[in-house]
Amino acid sequence: MDGATRFRIAAAHAAPALLDKAGSLDKAIQLIEEAGKRGVRLLGFPETFVPGYPYWLAVYSLSEQSAMNRRYFDESVAIDGPDLNAVKAACKAHNVNVVLGISEREFGTLYNSQVYISDAGDIVGVHRKLQPTMPERYIWGQGDGSTLKVFDLPVGRVGGLICGENSMNLARHALILQHEQIHISSWPGLAAMKNFAEWFTPHVTALSRVHAYTGGCFLVAAQDPLTAANIAVIETALGAQDKLKAGSGTSAIHGPMGDVLASCGDSVDGLVIADIDFADIAS
C-alpha cells in the first residue's frame, strides 16, 4: 500500500465488444487511459468484460449453442500468455490498479474470473467464480476456495466477488475476515433480459449496500449495458429473439455505511467515479 488514505475509485460502466477478445481488450485499455487522466487509482470492471458476458445462455436451447460456445472458448483469455500484456502496460503507464473481469481459459476449461493488476503492471492475483450460476454451467467450470482472497494492491486491501457470489454469505464473510477495504462486485447487465428487469437492479443494490455495511468497506459495483451491436452478434449467430433488449446495467459505488457515493444515472458508456477516504471506515 502506498500510504494514501484519500483517493479516487471507479466502476467501468461500459459495454465490451462481444465475442471479440481483441476489441474488448482495446476497450478496457481505453477506459484505463481515461481513468488515469481523471485521477482514478482503482478501476473495477463488469463480469467477463473480456470477451463479454454470454447473454445467449438463458435465451436459446442448449442444443443451439454449441458453435457459439466454442467461439466463446476461442475468444477467452489465457492469463499465462500474452493476452493481457497491453492491459498490464496500460495500468503501469496510467498509474491505475485494475480488477478486470474475464473469461479465463486454462487448457480445456473456462473459468469466470477477476484478474487483479497493480499500477506497476503486475498481476497480483486471480479469483475464479466459485459456482457458475444456472445456465452458466454450460460454459464455465467451478472455481474453489483457494482464490477466495483479498489482495494487497498499492491502494489497499482489495477483494471481490462475481455476480451471484455476492449472495453467498460465507464467501462474503471470508473476505471480510481478511480485512477487505474495497470490494469489487462484478455483474452483467441482466436487467436487459425479459422478466429480470423488475428484480435484478434492486437485487444488486441491496447486496451491494449490505456488503459495504457489514464489511465496513467501500464497494464498486460494475455492470455492462447491453448494446444493440452486441445483441446483433448474438442474433446473427443464433437467430432472432425477444428476450434481450438494449440498455440497462446499473453501476454504483457505495461507502462503508452502505450509502451511494456515485451511480451511473443516465450514463450509457463510461466511468462512475467517487472520491473515498479510508478514515470513513474507522469512523
Short mmCIF file of N, CA and C in Angstrom, two decimals, residues 19 68-77 105-110 139:
data_model
loop_
_atom_site.label_atom_id
_atom_site.label_comp_id
_atom_site.label_asym_id
_atom_site.label_seq_id
_atom_site.Cartn_x
_atom_site.Cartn_y
_atom_site.Cartn_z
N LEU A 19 -17.74 -11.31 -27.95
CA LEU A 19 -17.08 -12.37 -28.71
C LEU A 19 -15.89 -11.86 -29.52
N MET A 68 -21.59 -21.47 -30.85
CA MET A 68 -21.41 -20.18 -30.18
C MET A 68 -20.51 -20.33 -28.95
N ASN A 69 -20.70 -21.39 -28.20
CA ASN A 69 -19.88 -21.60 -27.01
C ASN A 69 -18.44 -21.93 -27.38
N ARG A 70 -18.25 -22.58 -28.53
CA ARG A 70 -16.89 -22.83 -28.99
C ARG A 70 -16.21 -21.52 -29.38
N ARG A 71 -16.95 -20.65 -30.03
CA ARG A 71 -16.39 -19.32 -30.34
C ARG A 71 -15.98 -18.60 -29.06
N TYR A 72 -16.82 -18.72 -28.04
CA TYR A 72 -16.53 -18.07 -26.76
C TYR A 72 -15.24 -18.63 -26.15
N PHE A 73 -15.08 -19.93 -26.23
CA PHE A 73 -13.85 -20.57 -25.76
C PHE A 73 -12.63 -19.97 -26.47
N ASP A 74 -12.73 -19.87 -27.78
CA ASP A 74 -11.60 -19.39 -28.57
C ASP A 74 -11.26 -17.93 -28.26
N GLU A 75 -12.24 -17.12 -27.86
CA GLU A 75 -12.02 -15.71 -27.58
C GLU A 75 -11.72 -15.44 -26.10
N SER A 76 -11.66 -16.48 -25.28
CA SER A 76 -11.36 -16.31 -23.86
C SER A 76 -9.87 -16.07 -23.65
N VAL A 77 -9.51 -15.69 -22.42
CA VAL A 77 -8.18 -15.16 -22.11
C VAL A 77 -7.31 -16.21 -21.44
N ARG A 105 -9.24 -18.92 -19.83
CA ARG A 105 -9.05 -20.22 -20.45
C ARG A 105 -7.78 -20.86 -19.92
N GLU A 106 -7.91 -22.03 -19.32
CA GLU A 106 -6.75 -22.80 -18.88
C GLU A 106 -6.90 -24.22 -19.40
N PHE A 107 -6.05 -24.60 -20.34
CA PHE A 107 -6.15 -25.89 -21.02
C PHE A 107 -7.56 -26.02 -21.61
N GLY A 108 -8.33 -27.02 -21.22
CA GLY A 108 -9.63 -27.23 -21.85
C GLY A 108 -10.80 -26.69 -21.07
N THR A 109 -10.54 -25.90 -20.02
CA THR A 109 -11.61 -25.41 -19.16
C THR A 109 -11.64 -23.89 -19.14
N LEU A 110 -12.85 -23.34 -19.11
CA LEU A 110 -13.02 -21.90 -18.92
C LEU A 110 -13.44 -21.63 -17.48
N ILE A 139 -20.84 -23.41 -19.73
CA ILE A 139 -19.64 -22.86 -20.36
C ILE A 139 -18.45 -22.71 -19.42
#
